[in-house]
Amino acid sequence: MSLVELIAQADERGLAASGLACLDRCVPLLGGDDEILRPLWASLAESEGWGEGWGEDWGERVEQARAKLDVSGVPEGGVFGEGEAVVLAHRMLGAVPVDRAAGNLREWADACSVAALQIHRLLDAASDGASSVTARREGRTQDMSPLVAAELRRQIAILEVLSAHGPAGLRQALALSTEGRRVLRAVVSRRARGRV
């Protein structure tokens, strides 16, 4: 299945985890540490009845993360001078839905998927052959740049593991996201060193 199809079929927990994973991988652009979104991951894991009861904790933890990352102060040139990529990461954080409506989560997860792929495309030293990330999300993957290809694989793997294992797949989803965050942090550091 393509990434678009996987998002269309995901349940509420899968959508929340998918969007959160995209945001988590982009934390290096937000100036946050690796643990900054851990409370949100915990909120997903703690909630037994995903259809009810998780909204208050989730919403409160979203606001705490926004306060820590100062979502209102989107820098013009970016913390690391990455401009558009930083703005996209801040938009992802600013758009996190605080309520549990599936429609809101699906819209956010979809937007996060696009933004994360675009961020990786902007930061990739190699050129990506497609004119937009839409083709990648629909399954057209020829001539993909390495960074975009890896991000696409992670997004698909996370949705597949959550679809197959439900809440039990959250640990693996977090591990995949952590790996991606390390990769992006290394790319951002390398680019910063190159400008010194």
Short mmCIF file of C-alpha atoms in Angstrom, two decimals:
data_model
loop_
_atom_site.label_atom_id
_atom_site.label_comp_id
_atom_site.label_asym_id
_atom_site.label_seq_id
_atom_site.Cartn_x
_atom_site.Cartn_y
_atom_site.Cartn_z
CA MET A 1 0.00 0.00 0.00
CA SER A 2 1.10 3.55 -0.65
CA LEU A 3 1.62 6.01 2.19
CA VAL A 4 -1.57 7.85 1.21
CA GLU A 5 -3.57 4.60 1.47
CA LEU A 6 -2.03 3.71 4.84
CA ILE A 7 -2.98 7.10 6.30
CA ALA A 8 -6.50 6.78 4.89
CA GLN A 9 -6.95 3.42 6.67
CA ALA A 10 -5.26 4.24 9.99
CA ASP A 11 -7.26 4.44 13.23
CA GLU A 12 -7.09 7.36 15.66
CA ARG A 13 -4.12 6.04 17.62
CA GLY A 14 -2.26 5.24 14.40
CA LEU A 15 -2.93 8.71 13.04
CA ALA A 16 -1.80 10.41 16.25
CA ALA A 17 1.36 8.28 16.39
CA SER A 18 2.11 8.83 12.70
CA GLY A 19 1.85 12.61 13.00
CA LEU A 20 3.77 12.62 16.27
CA ALA A 21 6.55 10.50 14.75
CA CYS A 22 6.95 12.95 11.84
CA LEU A 23 7.13 15.83 14.31
CA ASP A 24 9.53 13.92 16.58
CA ARG A 25 11.98 13.34 13.72
CA CYS A 26 12.01 17.09 13.03
CA VAL A 27 12.74 18.15 16.64
CA PRO A 28 16.35 19.08 15.73
CA LEU A 29 14.91 21.94 13.64
CA LEU A 30 12.79 23.13 16.58
CA GLY A 31 15.77 23.45 18.91
CA GLY A 32 14.41 20.83 21.31
CA ASP A 33 16.11 17.93 23.03
CA ASP A 34 15.42 14.29 22.23
CA GLU A 35 13.00 13.82 25.16
CA ILE A 36 10.80 16.86 24.53
CA LEU A 37 7.91 14.88 22.97
CA ARG A 38 8.23 11.82 25.22
CA PRO A 39 5.14 12.82 27.30
CA LEU A 40 3.02 12.74 24.12
CA TRP A 41 4.29 9.26 23.27
CA ALA A 42 3.47 8.23 26.83
CA SER A 43 -0.05 9.60 26.41
CA LEU A 44 -0.57 7.32 23.41
CA ALA A 45 0.74 4.29 25.29
CA GLU A 46 -1.15 4.95 28.53
CA SER A 47 -4.62 5.24 27.04
CA GLU A 48 -6.46 1.94 27.03
CA GLY A 49 -9.75 3.19 25.62
CA TRP A 50 -8.37 5.15 22.70
CA GLY A 51 -11.81 6.36 21.78
CA GLU A 52 -12.22 8.07 25.16
CA GLY A 53 -10.25 9.26 28.13
CA TRP A 54 -7.01 10.28 26.45
CA GLY A 55 -8.04 13.71 25.23
CA GLU A 56 -7.32 15.71 28.40
CA ASP A 57 -3.83 14.31 28.95
CA TRP A 58 -3.02 14.61 25.26
CA GLY A 59 -4.21 18.22 24.97
CA GLU A 60 -2.37 19.27 28.13
CA ARG A 61 0.85 17.64 26.95
CA VAL A 62 0.53 19.24 23.52
CA GLU A 63 0.34 22.67 25.16
CA GLN A 64 3.35 21.88 27.36
CA ALA A 65 5.41 20.85 24.31
CA ARG A 66 4.40 24.01 22.45
CA ALA A 67 5.40 26.17 25.43
CA LYS A 68 8.80 24.46 25.71
CA LEU A 69 9.49 24.80 22.00
CA ASP A 70 8.06 28.34 21.78
CA VAL A 71 5.79 27.60 18.83
CA SER A 72 4.77 31.26 18.63
CA GLY A 73 8.31 32.42 17.94
CA VAL A 74 8.98 30.93 14.52
CA PRO A 75 12.37 32.31 13.51
CA GLU A 76 12.71 34.05 10.15
CA GLY A 77 15.92 32.35 9.10
CA GLY A 78 15.62 29.32 11.32
CA VAL A 79 17.56 28.21 14.36
CA PHE A 80 20.17 26.65 12.12
CA GLY A 81 19.58 28.95 9.16
CA GLU A 82 17.43 26.30 7.51
CA GLY A 83 14.63 28.73 6.73
CA GLU A 84 11.74 26.91 5.11
CA ALA A 85 12.48 23.59 6.82
CA VAL A 86 12.30 25.24 10.27
CA VAL A 87 9.06 27.00 9.39
CA LEU A 88 7.52 23.69 8.25
CA ALA A 89 8.57 22.00 11.52
CA HIS A 90 7.02 24.81 13.58
CA ARG A 91 3.80 24.55 11.57
CA MET A 92 3.60 20.83 12.35
CA LEU A 93 3.87 21.57 16.07
CA GLY A 94 1.43 24.47 15.89
CA ALA A 95 -1.17 22.31 14.12
CA VAL A 96 -1.21 19.37 16.59
CA PRO A 97 -4.91 18.80 17.35
CA VAL A 98 -5.74 18.94 21.05
CA ASP A 99 -8.98 16.98 20.67
CA ARG A 100 -9.40 13.39 19.59
CA ALA A 101 -11.66 13.74 16.54
CA ALA A 102 -10.47 11.33 13.85
CA GLY A 103 -10.97 13.94 11.14
CA ASN A 104 -8.63 16.37 12.89
CA LEU A 105 -6.04 13.67 13.47
CA ARG A 106 -6.19 12.43 9.87
CA GLU A 107 -5.78 15.95 8.48
CA TRP A 108 -2.84 16.61 10.84
CA ALA A 109 -1.14 13.25 10.17
CA ASP A 110 -1.46 13.81 6.43
CA ALA A 111 -0.05 17.34 6.67
CA CYS A 112 2.82 16.10 8.88
CA SER A 113 3.65 13.39 6.36
CA VAL A 114 3.90 15.96 3.55
CA ALA A 115 5.85 18.45 5.70
CA ALA A 116 8.36 15.85 6.96
CA LEU A 117 9.06 14.62 3.42
CA GLN A 118 9.44 18.21 2.22
CA ILE A 119 11.83 18.99 5.11
CA HIS A 120 13.99 15.99 4.22
CA ARG A 121 13.91 17.04 0.58
CA LEU A 122 15.03 20.58 1.45
CA LEU A 123 17.91 19.28 3.59
CA ASP A 124 19.08 16.53 1.22
CA ALA A 125 22.32 17.31 -0.58
CA ALA A 126 21.19 15.09 -3.47
CA SER A 127 18.44 16.17 -5.83
CA ASP A 128 15.06 14.45 -5.66
CA GLY A 129 13.68 13.69 -9.12
CA ALA A 130 9.99 14.33 -8.47
CA SER A 131 8.46 17.77 -8.79
CA SER A 132 6.60 17.31 -5.48
CA VAL A 133 6.41 14.90 -2.57
CA THR A 134 2.88 13.93 -3.65
CA ALA A 135 4.24 11.43 -6.18
CA ARG A 136 6.39 9.81 -3.47
CA ARG A 137 3.44 9.43 -1.11
CA GLU A 138 1.41 7.81 -3.89
CA GLY A 139 4.11 5.21 -4.54
CA ARG A 140 6.13 6.65 -7.42
CA THR A 141 9.62 6.21 -6.03
CA GLN A 142 12.07 6.23 -8.94
CA ASP A 143 15.02 8.62 -8.69
CA MET A 144 14.39 9.37 -5.03
CA SER A 145 17.11 11.17 -3.10
CA PRO A 146 18.52 9.12 -0.18
CA LEU A 147 17.19 11.28 2.66
CA VAL A 148 13.67 11.45 1.20
CA ALA A 149 13.68 7.69 0.48
CA ALA A 150 14.64 6.91 4.08
CA GLU A 151 11.93 9.22 5.46
CA LEU A 152 9.30 7.66 3.19
CA ARG A 153 10.32 4.16 4.34
CA ARG A 154 10.07 5.22 8.00
CA GLN A 155 6.61 6.73 7.56
CA ILE A 156 5.34 3.57 5.85
CA ALA A 157 6.99 1.25 8.40
CA ILE A 158 5.47 3.15 11.34
CA LEU A 159 1.94 3.01 9.91
CA GLU A 160 2.34 -0.69 9.05
CA VAL A 161 3.59 -1.66 12.51
CA LEU A 162 0.78 0.28 14.21
CA SER A 163 -1.80 -1.26 11.89
CA ALA A 164 -0.50 -4.77 12.58
CA HIS A 165 0.16 -4.47 16.33
CA GLY A 166 -1.94 -1.58 17.64
CA PRO A 167 -0.70 -0.16 20.97
CA ALA A 168 1.98 -2.87 21.15
CA GLY A 169 3.56 -1.34 18.05
CA LEU A 170 4.18 2.05 19.70
CA ARG A 171 7.59 1.06 21.06
CA GLN A 172 8.77 0.04 17.59
CA ALA A 173 7.26 3.22 16.07
CA LEU A 174 9.17 5.31 18.62
CA ALA A 175 12.40 3.43 17.86
CA LEU A 176 11.98 4.10 14.12
CA SER A 177 11.31 7.75 14.80
CA THR A 178 14.31 8.05 17.13
CA GLU A 179 16.54 6.62 14.41
CA GLY A 180 15.19 9.17 11.94
CA ARG A 181 15.71 12.02 14.40
CA ARG A 182 19.37 11.05 14.80
CA VAL A 183 19.79 11.06 11.03
CA LEU A 184 18.20 14.50 10.67
CA ARG A 185 20.21 15.90 13.60
CA ALA A 186 23.41 14.70 11.90
CA VAL A 187 22.34 16.31 8.59
CA VAL A 188 21.55 19.63 10.30
CA SER A 189 24.89 19.56 12.18
CA ARG A 190 26.80 18.76 9.00
CA ARG A 191 25.14 21.62 7.14
CA ALA A 192 25.86 24.01 10.04
CA ARG A 193 29.56 22.99 10.03
CA GLY A 194 29.69 23.50 6.27
CA ARG A 195 28.66 27.14 6.68
CA VAL A 196 31.26 27.94 9.36
#
